[in-house]
Tab-separated table of C-alpha atoms in Angstrom:
chain	number	residue	atom	x	y	z
Q	1	UNK	CA	-22.234	233.267	-183.421
Q	2	UNK	CA	-19.587	230.815	-184.647
Q	3	UNK	CA	-16.038	231.806	-185.650
Q	4	UNK	CA	-13.938	228.923	-187.040
Q	5	UNK	CA	-10.220	229.753	-186.724
Q	6	UNK	CA	-7.151	228.003	-188.129
Q	7	UNK	CA	-4.563	230.723	-187.554
Q	8	UNK	CA	-4.960	232.402	-190.943
Q	9	UNK	CA	-4.036	236.051	-191.588
Q	10	UNK	CA	-7.660	237.228	-191.195
Q	11	UNK	CA	-8.393	235.179	-188.056
Q	12	UNK	CA	-7.830	238.133	-185.704
Q	13	UNK	CA	-10.095	240.384	-187.741
Q	14	UNK	CA	-12.864	237.762	-187.868
Q	15	UNK	CA	-12.659	237.212	-184.118
Q	16	UNK	CA	-12.532	240.921	-183.296
Q	17	UNK	CA	-15.510	241.689	-185.548
Q	18	UNK	CA	-17.558	238.839	-184.094
Q	19	UNK	CA	-16.690	239.941	-180.549
Q	20	UNK	CA	-17.900	243.477	-181.289
Q	21	UNK	CA	-21.204	242.204	-182.706
Q	22	UNK	CA	-21.722	239.881	-179.723
Q	23	UNK	CA	-20.956	242.689	-177.287
Q	24	UNK	CA	-23.576	244.934	-178.897
Q	25	UNK	CA	-26.274	242.283	-179.346
Q	26	UNK	CA	-25.722	240.028	-176.352
Q	27	UNK	CA	-25.113	237.010	-178.595
Q	28	UNK	CA	-22.861	234.182	-177.462
Q	29	UNK	CA	-19.429	234.020	-179.118
Q	30	UNK	CA	-18.330	230.492	-179.978
Q	31	UNK	CA	-14.852	229.959	-181.410
Q	32	UNK	CA	-14.171	226.679	-183.202
Q	33	UNK	CA	-10.805	225.026	-183.729
Q	34	UNK	CA	-10.450	221.739	-185.599
Q	35	UNK	CA	-7.575	219.328	-185.047
Q	36	UNK	CA	-6.602	216.772	-187.654
Q	37	UNK	CA	-6.280	213.271	-186.105
Q	38	UNK	CA	-3.132	212.613	-188.165
Q	39	UNK	CA	-0.990	215.299	-186.524
Q	40	UNK	CA	1.385	214.462	-183.688
Q	41	UNK	CA	0.538	215.203	-180.024
Q	42	UNK	CA	3.287	217.847	-180.027
Q	43	UNK	CA	1.743	219.633	-183.026
Q	44	UNK	CA	-1.694	219.409	-181.439
Q	45	UNK	CA	-0.336	220.950	-178.247
Q	46	UNK	CA	1.199	223.836	-180.214
Q	47	UNK	CA	-2.088	224.418	-182.026
Q	48	UNK	CA	-3.989	224.350	-178.733
Q	49	UNK	CA	-1.627	226.943	-177.268
Q	50	UNK	CA	-2.100	229.226	-180.277
Q	51	UNK	CA	-5.874	228.771	-180.119
Q	52	UNK	CA	-6.005	229.758	-176.436
Q	53	UNK	CA	-3.795	232.785	-177.076
Q	54	UNK	CA	-5.985	233.940	-179.963
Q	55	UNK	CA	-9.259	233.630	-178.037
Q	56	UNK	CA	-7.798	235.515	-175.066
Q	57	UNK	CA	-7.428	238.625	-177.232
Q	58	UNK	CA	-11.107	239.626	-177.031
Q	59	UNK	CA	-12.895	241.195	-174.072
Q	60	UNK	CA	-16.157	239.225	-174.228
Q	61	UNK	CA	-16.896	235.738	-172.873
Q	62	UNK	CA	-15.867	233.022	-175.319
Q	63	UNK	CA	-17.081	229.432	-175.558
Q	64	UNK	CA	-14.214	227.424	-177.009
Q	65	UNK	CA	-15.128	224.442	-179.166
Q	66	UNK	CA	-12.495	221.926	-180.257
Q	67	UNK	CA	-13.209	219.085	-182.663
Q	68	UNK	CA	-11.175	216.223	-184.088
Q	69	UNK	CA	-11.798	215.785	-187.820
Q	70	UNK	CA	-9.822	214.977	-190.978
Q	71	UNK	CA	-12.135	217.284	-192.978
Q	72	UNK	CA	-12.157	220.897	-191.818
Q	73	UNK	CA	-15.001	221.804	-194.166
Q	74	UNK	CA	-17.313	218.997	-193.016
Q	75	UNK	CA	-16.637	219.793	-189.359
Q	76	UNK	CA	-17.497	223.476	-189.885
Q	77	UNK	CA	-20.710	222.570	-191.711
Q	78	UNK	CA	-21.829	220.224	-188.916
Q	79	UNK	CA	-21.097	222.733	-186.165
Q	80	UNK	CA	-22.622	225.664	-188.101
Q	81	UNK	CA	-26.016	223.953	-187.961
Q	82	UNK	CA	-26.102	224.828	-184.236
Q	83	UNK	CA	-25.560	228.565	-184.785
Q	84	UNK	CA	-27.395	231.483	-186.378
Q	85	UNK	CA	-24.368	233.188	-187.909
Q	86	UNK	CA	-20.859	232.217	-189.031
Q	87	UNK	CA	-17.901	234.594	-189.449
Q	88	UNK	CA	-15.036	233.335	-191.633
Q	89	UNK	CA	-11.610	234.816	-192.385
Q	90	UNK	CA	-10.269	234.817	-195.963
Q	91	UNK	CA	-7.535	232.279	-196.668
Q	92	UNK	CA	-3.811	232.995	-196.948
Q	93	UNK	CA	-3.788	232.402	-200.722
Q	94	UNK	CA	-6.034	235.456	-201.220
Q	95	UNK	CA	-4.035	237.941	-199.169
Q	96	UNK	CA	-2.244	239.382	-202.220
Q	97	UNK	CA	-5.268	239.244	-204.512
Q	98	UNK	CA	-8.242	241.616	-204.841
Q	99	UNK	CA	-10.973	239.035	-204.274
Q	100	UNK	CA	-12.301	237.879	-200.902
Q	101	UNK	CA	-13.872	234.578	-201.957
Q	102	UNK	CA	-11.574	231.878	-203.272
Q	103	UNK	CA	-12.650	228.460	-204.478
Q	104	UNK	CA	-12.410	226.703	-201.052
Q	105	UNK	CA	-14.564	229.305	-199.267
Q	106	UNK	CA	-17.031	229.456	-202.162
Q	107	UNK	CA	-17.597	225.702	-201.941
Q	108	UNK	CA	-18.044	225.991	-198.186
Q	109	UNK	CA	-20.525	228.880	-198.451
Q	110	UNK	CA	-22.822	226.858	-200.686
Q	111	UNK	CA	-23.355	224.377	-197.860
Q	112	UNK	CA	-23.460	226.594	-194.776
Q	113	UNK	CA	-26.868	227.305	-193.196
Q	114	UNK	CA	-27.953	230.700	-191.872
Q	115	UNK	CA	-26.059	233.963	-192.326
Q	116	UNK	CA	-22.363	233.991	-193.194
Q	117	UNK	CA	-19.882	236.866	-193.100
Q	118	UNK	CA	-16.450	236.606	-194.768
Q	119	UNK	CA	-13.776	239.114	-193.765
Q	120	UNK	CA	-10.370	239.892	-195.213
Q	121	UNK	CA	-7.616	241.968	-193.652
Q	122	UNK	CA	-6.895	244.957	-195.899
Q	123	UNK	CA	-3.431	245.529	-194.451
Q	124	UNK	CA	-1.163	244.541	-191.569
Q	125	UNK	CA	-2.885	244.356	-188.192
Q	126	UNK	CA	-1.197	244.223	-184.815
Q	127	UNK	CA	-1.973	241.783	-182.055
Q	128	UNK	CA	-4.750	243.121	-179.815
Q	129	UNK	CA	-2.829	242.593	-176.579
Q	130	UNK	CA	0.640	243.469	-177.930
Q	131	UNK	CA	0.368	246.425	-180.338
Q	132	UNK	CA	4.128	247.052	-180.319
Q	133	UNK	CA	4.985	243.640	-181.760
Q	134	UNK	CA	5.424	243.757	-185.576
Q	135	UNK	CA	2.643	241.840	-187.270
Q	136	UNK	CA	5.038	240.690	-189.996
Q	137	UNK	CA	6.964	238.497	-187.549
Q	138	UNK	CA	3.753	237.006	-186.201
Q	139	UNK	CA	2.572	236.408	-189.753
Q	140	UNK	CA	5.769	234.517	-190.568
Q	141	UNK	CA	5.340	232.365	-187.493
Q	142	UNK	CA	1.731	231.668	-188.397
Q	143	UNK	CA	2.734	230.802	-191.965
Q	144	UNK	CA	5.395	228.395	-190.704
Q	145	UNK	CA	2.823	226.784	-188.429
Q	146	UNK	CA	0.447	226.349	-191.359
Q	147	UNK	CA	3.143	224.676	-193.443
Q	148	UNK	CA	3.983	222.310	-190.578
Q	149	UNK	CA	0.305	221.469	-190.154
Q	150	UNK	CA	-0.146	220.929	-193.898
Q	151	UNK	CA	2.920	218.678	-194.030
Q	152	UNK	CA	1.507	216.520	-191.229
Q	153	UNK	CA	-2.022	216.363	-192.639
Q	154	UNK	CA	-1.487	216.232	-196.411
Q	155	UNK	CA	1.589	214.040	-196.794
Q	156	UNK	CA	0.824	210.389	-197.526
Q	157	UNK	CA	2.605	207.175	-198.505
Q	158	UNK	CA	1.568	205.064	-201.474
Q	159	UNK	CA	1.278	202.055	-199.124
Q	160	UNK	CA	-1.824	203.682	-197.622
Q	161	UNK	CA	-3.610	203.168	-200.964
Q	162	UNK	CA	-2.335	199.718	-201.948
Q	163	UNK	CA	-5.818	198.193	-201.443
Q	164	UNK	CA	-6.956	198.597	-205.050
Q	165	UNK	CA	-10.402	197.086	-204.412
Q	166	UNK	CA	-11.052	199.838	-201.897
Q	167	UNK	CA	-10.013	202.506	-204.404
Q	168	UNK	CA	-12.283	200.988	-207.057
Q	169	UNK	CA	-15.149	200.976	-204.551
Q	170	UNK	CA	-14.552	204.663	-203.764
Q	171	UNK	CA	-14.399	205.454	-207.469
Q	172	UNK	CA	-17.671	203.671	-208.222
Q	173	UNK	CA	-19.495	205.199	-205.256
Q	174	UNK	CA	-18.426	208.685	-206.373
Q	175	UNK	CA	-19.351	207.965	-209.985
Q	176	UNK	CA	-16.111	209.346	-211.416
Q	177	UNK	CA	-13.978	208.243	-214.350
Q	178	UNK	CA	-10.175	208.206	-214.370
Q	179	UNK	CA	-7.738	208.844	-217.221
Q	180	UNK	CA	-3.998	208.208	-217.300
Q	181	UNK	CA	-1.982	210.338	-219.713
Q	182	UNK	CA	1.546	209.258	-220.623
Q	183	UNK	CA	3.649	211.998	-222.310
Q	184	UNK	CA	6.412	210.599	-224.526
Q	185	UNK	CA	9.355	211.753	-226.598
Q	186	UNK	CA	11.687	208.994	-227.796
Q	187	UNK	CA	11.022	206.584	-224.919
Q	188	UNK	CA	11.215	203.299	-226.847
Q	189	UNK	CA	13.323	201.631	-224.130
Q	190	UNK	CA	10.750	202.091	-221.362
Q	191	UNK	CA	7.294	202.803	-222.826
Q	192	UNK	CA	6.371	199.151	-223.404
Q	193	UNK	CA	6.998	198.151	-219.789
Q	194	UNK	CA	5.257	201.285	-218.500
Q	195	UNK	CA	2.082	200.497	-220.459
Q	196	UNK	CA	2.086	196.792	-219.517
Q	197	UNK	CA	2.564	197.589	-215.837
Q	198	UNK	CA	-0.309	200.053	-215.606
Q	199	UNK	CA	-2.681	198.252	-217.979
Q	200	UNK	CA	-2.311	194.831	-216.351
Q	201	UNK	CA	-2.574	196.038	-212.751
Q	202	UNK	CA	-5.039	198.925	-213.023
Q	203	UNK	CA	-7.291	198.040	-215.980
Q	204	UNK	CA	-7.223	194.275	-216.551
Q	205	UNK	CA	-7.100	193.072	-212.921
Q	206	UNK	CA	-9.156	195.871	-211.374
Q	207	UNK	CA	-11.098	198.606	-213.198
Q	208	UNK	CA	-9.379	201.570	-211.551
Q	209	UNK	CA	-8.390	203.268	-214.819
Q	210	UNK	CA	-10.922	203.902	-217.570
Q	211	UNK	CA	-8.353	204.795	-220.214
Q	212	UNK	CA	-4.637	205.052	-220.856
Q	213	UNK	CA	-3.567	207.467	-223.582
Q	214	UNK	CA	-0.045	208.115	-224.847
Q	215	UNK	CA	0.483	211.753	-225.833
Q	216	UNK	CA	3.508	211.716	-228.116
Q	217	UNK	CA	5.530	214.773	-229.059
Q	218	UNK	CA	6.866	213.623	-232.411
Q	219	UNK	CA	9.132	210.760	-231.368
Q	220	UNK	CA	11.604	209.749	-234.071
Q	221	UNK	CA	12.196	206.265	-232.649
Q	222	UNK	CA	9.747	203.342	-232.186
Q	223	UNK	CA	7.916	204.844	-229.185
Q	224	UNK	CA	4.543	205.307	-230.941
Q	225	UNK	CA	4.607	201.866	-232.585
Q	226	UNK	CA	5.448	200.115	-229.308
Q	227	UNK	CA	2.670	202.007	-227.511
Q	228	UNK	CA	0.093	201.063	-230.141
Q	229	UNK	CA	1.097	197.402	-229.850
Q	230	UNK	CA	0.529	197.751	-226.121
Q	231	UNK	CA	-3.164	198.272	-226.789
Q	232	UNK	CA	-3.544	201.924	-225.836
Q	233	UNK	CA	-4.546	204.983	-227.812
Q	234	UNK	CA	-1.680	207.088	-229.161
Q	235	UNK	CA	-2.170	210.723	-230.185
Q	236	UNK	CA	0.317	213.277	-231.456
Q	237	UNK	CA	0.014	216.474	-229.461
Q	238	UNK	CA	0.589	218.513	-232.633
Q	239	UNK	CA	-2.680	217.092	-234.035
Q	240	UNK	CA	-4.804	218.115	-231.030
Q	241	UNK	CA	-6.514	221.508	-231.427
Q	242	UNK	CA	-4.426	222.267	-234.549
Q	243	UNK	CA	-5.992	225.718	-234.861
Q	244	UNK	CA	-3.831	226.856	-231.936
Q	245	UNK	CA	-0.561	225.568	-233.352
Q	246	UNK	CA	1.899	223.450	-231.410
Q	247	UNK	CA	4.832	224.392	-229.217
Q	248	UNK	CA	7.582	222.020	-228.220
Q	249	UNK	CA	7.632	220.780	-224.661
Q	250	UNK	CA	6.007	218.473	-222.162
Q	251	UNK	CA	3.735	221.217	-220.837
Q	252	UNK	CA	2.231	221.690	-224.286
Q	253	UNK	CA	1.482	217.952	-224.487
Q	254	UNK	CA	-0.190	217.977	-221.061
Q	255	UNK	CA	-2.288	221.060	-221.864
Q	256	UNK	CA	-3.525	219.537	-225.115
Q	257	UNK	CA	-4.145	216.177	-223.449
Q	258	UNK	CA	-6.922	217.779	-221.389
Q	259	UNK	CA	-8.883	217.983	-224.643
Q	260	UNK	CA	-8.410	214.333	-225.576
Q	261	UNK	CA	-8.603	212.667	-222.133
Q	262	UNK	CA	-12.119	211.925	-220.883
Q	263	UNK	CA	-11.758	211.323	-217.139
Q	264	UNK	CA	-13.045	213.351	-214.202
Q	265	UNK	CA	-9.713	212.603	-212.521
Q	266	UNK	CA	-6.561	212.917	-214.617
Q	267	UNK	CA	-3.187	211.413	-213.786
Q	268	UNK	CA	0.070	212.090	-215.630
Q	269	UNK	CA	3.201	209.958	-215.233
Q	270	UNK	CA	6.577	210.382	-216.940
Q	271	UNK	CA	7.556	207.486	-219.192
Q	272	UNK	CA	11.331	207.311	-218.702
Q	273	UNK	CA	11.015	205.443	-215.378
Q	274	UNK	CA	12.888	202.131	-215.414
Q	275	UNK	CA	11.597	200.832	-212.052
Q	276	UNK	CA	7.946	201.454	-212.939
Q	277	UNK	CA	5.285	200.174	-210.514
Q	278	UNK	CA	1.474	200.575	-210.249
Q	279	UNK	CA	1.994	202.678	-207.103
Q	280	UNK	CA	3.107	205.551	-209.340
Q	281	UNK	CA	-0.565	205.824	-210.329
Q	282	UNK	CA	-2.650	204.459	-207.453
Q	283	UNK	CA	-0.548	206.397	-204.941
Q	284	UNK	CA	-1.541	209.656	-206.659
Q	285	UNK	CA	-5.214	208.727	-207.040
Q	286	UNK	CA	-5.654	207.585	-203.438
Q	287	UNK	CA	-5.866	211.043	-201.799
Q	288	UNK	CA	-8.245	212.334	-204.504
Q	289	UNK	CA	-10.616	209.411	-203.986
Q	290	UNK	CA	-10.333	209.508	-200.180
Q	291	UNK	CA	-10.684	213.234	-199.462
Q	292	UNK	CA	-13.014	215.527	-201.448
Q	293	UNK	CA	-11.104	218.616	-200.291
Q	294	UNK	CA	-7.903	217.500	-202.028
Q	295	UNK	CA	-7.768	218.731	-205.619
Q	296	UNK	CA	-4.184	218.099	-206.757
Q	297	UNK	CA	-1.603	215.499	-205.737
Q	298	UNK	CA	2.163	215.534	-206.329
Q	299	UNK	CA	4.426	212.511	-206.094
Q	300	UNK	CA	7.818	212.513	-204.404
Q	301	UNK	CA	10.511	209.870	-204.074
Q	302	UNK	CA	14.163	209.131	-203.572
Q	303	UNK	CA	16.076	209.811	-206.789
Q	304	UNK	CA	19.458	208.093	-207.112
Q	305	UNK	CA	21.878	209.196	-209.803
Q	306	UNK	CA	22.468	206.519	-212.432
Q	307	UNK	CA	25.776	206.333	-214.302
Q	308	UNK	CA	25.498	203.451	-216.781
Q	309	UNK	CA	24.996	200.420	-214.551
Q	310	UNK	CA	26.225	202.189	-211.389
Q	311	UNK	CA	24.014	203.996	-208.886
Q	312	UNK	CA	24.758	206.796	-206.472
Q	313	UNK	CA	22.140	206.666	-203.706
Q	314	UNK	CA	21.940	210.443	-203.299
Q	315	UNK	CA	22.165	213.344	-205.719
Q	316	UNK	CA	19.055	213.129	-207.887
Q	317	UNK	CA	16.666	216.062	-208.156
Q	318	UNK	CA	19.451	218.602	-208.600
Q	319	UNK	CA	17.304	221.376	-210.091
Q	320	UNK	CA	14.755	220.833	-207.321
Q	321	UNK	CA	17.273	221.304	-204.516
Q	322	UNK	CA	19.434	223.994	-206.127
Q	323	UNK	CA	16.774	226.152	-207.816
Q	324	UNK	CA	13.121	225.278	-207.187
Q	325	UNK	CA	13.017	224.724	-203.422
Q	326	UNK	CA	15.216	227.737	-202.600
Q	327	UNK	CA	12.929	229.885	-204.776
Q	328	UNK	CA	9.799	228.557	-203.051
Q	329	UNK	CA	11.277	229.151	-199.603
Q	330	UNK	CA	12.236	232.706	-200.540
Q	331	UNK	CA	9.138	233.886	-202.382
Q	332	UNK	CA	6.380	231.287	-201.885
Q	333	UNK	CA	7.029	229.940	-198.358
Q	334	UNK	CA	3.535	228.480	-198.117
Q	335	UNK	CA	4.794	225.815	-200.569
Q	336	UNK	CA	8.064	225.125	-198.747
Q	337	UNK	CA	6.733	221.793	-197.459
Q	338	UNK	CA	6.658	220.274	-200.959
Q	339	UNK	CA	9.381	217.623	-201.081
Q	340	UNK	CA	9.666	217.591	-204.872
Q	341	UNK	CA	7.727	220.426	-206.482
Q	342	UNK	CA	9.117	219.518	-209.928
Q	343	UNK	CA	8.189	215.828	-209.886
Q	344	UNK	CA	6.715	214.577	-213.158
Q	345	UNK	CA	4.046	212.411	-211.532
Q	346	UNK	CA	0.849	214.159	-210.456
Q	347	UNK	CA	-2.933	213.893	-210.588
Q	348	UNK	CA	-5.836	216.270	-210.203
Q	349	UNK	CA	-9.517	216.888	-210.667
Q	350	UNK	CA	-10.441	217.984	-214.166
Q	351	UNK	CA	-12.371	221.021	-212.943
Q	352	UNK	CA	-9.160	222.285	-211.329
Q	353	UNK	CA	-6.726	221.407	-214.118
Q	354	UNK	CA	-8.932	222.978	-216.782
Q	355	UNK	CA	-9.141	226.236	-214.813
Q	356	UNK	CA	-5.422	227.106	-214.660
Q	357	UNK	CA	-2.851	228.079	-217.309
Q	358	UNK	CA	-0.103	225.700	-218.454
Q	359	UNK	CA	3.470	226.603	-219.311
Q	360	UNK	CA	4.573	224.714	-222.399
Q	361	UNK	CA	8.041	223.557	-221.375
Q	362	UNK	CA	10.209	222.935	-218.331
Q	363	UNK	CA	8.120	225.282	-216.195
Q	364	UNK	CA	4.878	223.304	-216.372
Q	365	UNK	CA	5.253	221.581	-212.982
Q	366	UNK	CA	6.115	224.718	-211.029
Q	367	UNK	CA	3.515	226.742	-212.931
Q	368	UNK	CA	0.713	224.298	-212.098
Q	369	UNK	CA	1.719	224.175	-208.452
Q	370	UNK	CA	1.774	227.959	-208.097
Q	371	UNK	CA	-1.474	228.484	-210.013
Q	372	UNK	CA	-3.412	225.819	-208.106
Q	373	UNK	CA	-2.089	227.015	-204.755
Q	374	UNK	CA	-3.048	230.588	-205.635
Q	375	UNK	CA	-6.568	229.690	-206.775
Q	376	UNK	CA	-7.504	226.860	-204.416
Q	377	UNK	CA	-5.274	227.207	-201.371
Q	378	UNK	CA	-2.623	224.993	-199.813
Q	379	UNK	CA	-5.195	222.634	-198.301
Q	380	UNK	CA	-6.220	221.557	-201.817
Q	381	UNK	CA	-2.742	220.137	-202.489
Q	382	UNK	CA	-1.338	216.841	-201.204
Q	383	UNK	CA	1.883	214.912	-201.733
Q	384	UNK	CA	2.568	211.173	-201.739
Q	385	UNK	CA	5.767	209.236	-201.097
Q	386	UNK	CA	6.217	206.866	-204.051
Q	387	UNK	CA	9.411	205.218	-202.797
Q	388	UNK	CA	12.294	205.276	-205.274
Q	389	UNK	CA	12.313	206.485	-208.875
Q	390	UNK	CA	15.062	205.454	-211.295
Q	391	UNK	CA	15.137	207.250	-214.628
Q	392	UNK	CA	17.425	208.653	-217.275
Q	393	UNK	CA	19.491	211.454	-215.744
Q	394	UNK	CA	20.021	214.620	-217.745
Q	395	UNK	CA	23.298	216.399	-218.389
Q	396	UNK	CA	24.280	219.486	-216.417
Q	397	UNK	CA	23.741	221.623	-219.532
Q	398	UNK	CA	20.160	220.381	-219.840
Q	399	UNK	CA	19.581	220.922	-216.121
Q	400	UNK	CA	20.954	224.445	-216.412
Q	401	UNK	CA	18.436	225.252	-219.154
Q	402	UNK	CA	15.669	223.705	-217.083
Q	403	UNK	CA	16.563	225.837	-214.053
Q	404	UNK	CA	16.643	228.969	-216.233
Q	405	UNK	CA	13.094	228.316	-217.502
Q	406	UNK	CA	11.782	227.392	-214.055
Q	407	UNK	CA	13.122	230.591	-212.511
Q	408	UNK	CA	11.312	232.594	-215.198
Q	409	UNK	CA	8.020	230.931	-214.227
Q	410	UNK	CA	8.599	231.708	-210.560
Q	411	UNK	CA	9.390	235.348	-211.340
Q	412	UNK	CA	6.278	235.672	-213.496
Q	413	UNK	CA	4.049	234.437	-210.672
Q	414	UNK	CA	5.841	236.713	-208.232
Q	415	UNK	CA	5.229	239.666	-210.528
Q	416	UNK	CA	1.574	238.744	-211.025
Q	417	UNK	CA	1.076	238.454	-207.271
Q	418	UNK	CA	2.520	241.902	-206.582
Q	419	UNK	CA	1.323	243.504	-209.848
Q	420	UNK	CA	4.807	244.311	-211.138
Q	421	UNK	CA	6.228	243.386	-214.539
Q	422	UNK	CA	9.364	241.492	-213.586
Q	423	UNK	CA	9.626	239.377	-216.730
Q	424	UNK	CA	9.607	242.390	-219.034
Q	425	UNK	CA	12.846	243.561	-217.441
Q	426	UNK	CA	14.853	240.337	-217.426
Q	427	UNK	CA	16.970	238.563	-220.010
Q	428	UNK	CA	15.517	235.392	-221.560
Q	429	UNK	CA	18.649	234.433	-223.484
Q	430	UNK	CA	21.023	232.051	-221.736
Q	431	UNK	CA	24.709	231.784	-222.515
Q	432	UNK	CA	25.949	228.221	-222.076
Q	433	UNK	CA	29.725	227.968	-221.657
Q	434	UNK	CA	31.337	224.903	-223.245
Q	435	UNK	CA	34.848	223.520	-222.891
Q	436	UNK	CA	36.135	221.539	-225.848
Q	437	UNK	CA	39.540	220.915	-227.430
Q	438	UNK	CA	41.241	222.901	-224.666
Q	439	UNK	CA	39.225	226.040	-225.324
Q	440	UNK	CA	36.063	227.666	-224.009
Q	441	UNK	CA	33.255	228.839	-226.246
Q	442	UNK	CA	29.784	230.293	-225.701
Q	443	UNK	CA	26.501	228.965	-227.039
Q	444	UNK	CA	23.601	231.404	-226.896
Q	445	UNK	CA	20.166	229.855	-226.323
Q	446	UNK	CA	16.756	231.516	-226.235
Q	447	UNK	CA	14.808	229.812	-223.435
Q	448	UNK	CA	11.260	230.892	-222.700
Q	449	UNK	CA	8.150	228.873	-221.915
Q	450	UNK	CA	4.944	230.008	-223.565
Q	451	UNK	CA	1.872	230.216	-221.329
Q	452	UNK	CA	-1.272	228.488	-222.555
Q	453	UNK	CA	-4.588	229.820	-221.189
Q	454	UNK	CA	-6.892	227.744	-218.975
Q	455	UNK	CA	-8.346	224.991	-221.150
Q	456	UNK	CA	-11.897	225.831	-220.082
Q	457	UNK	CA	-11.485	229.155	-221.918
Q	458	UNK	CA	-10.892	227.392	-225.263
Q	459	UNK	CA	-14.203	227.353	-227.231
Q	460	UNK	CA	-13.628	223.922	-228.800
Q	461	UNK	CA	-12.992	222.397	-225.391
Q	462	UNK	CA	-16.056	224.033	-223.857
Q	463	UNK	CA	-18.283	222.768	-226.676
Q	464	UNK	CA	-16.809	219.263	-226.514
Q	465	UNK	CA	-17.300	219.018	-222.742
Q	466	UNK	CA	-20.872	220.356	-222.858
Q	467	UNK	CA	-22.081	218.686	-226.038
Q	468	UNK	CA	-25.374	216.860	-225.529
Q	469	UNK	CA	-25.005	213.069	-225.977
Q	470	UNK	CA	-26.257	211.779	-229.320
Q	471	UNK	CA	-28.804	209.026	-229.649
């Protein structure tokens, strides 16, 4: 009997159950732990210590198996072929949800031979050898260990994927298509260079991208005209799925772009970047093409503050550091290893992006991150260092409104997780305090993101994606 363990919240239960079955049947208990080759020797030593401590908690003989593999799933599948039964613990992302099988385990089950048992802890359990120690503290330590492990294994640098021929080869061998969506709103100063950079490097020189589409949100300047002259398709998000109306906001444009983009992999990049480089795309696509377990990739970077022609090396990403990351550390600590959870550059597999809801405004980035983590687990997410990003900085008033909307999204997910209606009890009107002509005055602003349903639940999208090809 094989029990793969990674220190998850149900690992003790899986091991204890398997030990009981082996004790009654005389079967051999084999416990598997998989090390990622990218982690440091110190991290590997800590994992080894935790593995030995966990396996010492049962009172039957244990055969410990340790493997070195970048793919946990593939290693489990290979080892499972040598055993008659596998016992798995449910993942951390499912601990506050009623189901036992999440997407990662479901994909694994389809490929495992023999009999498989999946267990999930119904409530707090105490350590077998130390019943007086509060499980909550141990759970926090285990969660911190998982974040450290994820940070070591799933953090990349764009330089690792600079070999574009290799990426094209991976793309062609996997038989996937790739779309780049560029959301715009009055970006006439930068959109031309953005399109030229990506089109020349990633379509004309090498066929990494299959299409580039500009999704415009009603620009009143020359953005759309410049984009069309750049040789790419331009669509107005208000004209996509018109039956469902159109909200303002970047999230609305991204949600609707799922309908008009054709790729199996979809990449979105903000268009106000003045130091644009192909790495802002190939860096995000690299992990998706290299590792089938990765479903969603976020970019991160150094963000200097720009004041006219002057730069301040530090200070960018103010909403991230003052609102988003503190919220994640408080309420969603499994995501505390994300360097820039609000970054506007990210890529994912269509089957994942179409399965989660989208917030229409400022909250789209945080909403996607929380939804994908909840449905697919932390292992499905990766992050890539893209170097430095220089863009148009927003005013403090705009950042204040952004933080207000982002906190609403976080509270909604927190309420959904614990089945309480937090958002129904909070105020969604923000009072912005201005100082002008030596007096203070208050501006009242209603700020609330709408939540669009998963795109795969929209009938028009389903029919379009499953329509039989015409002759």
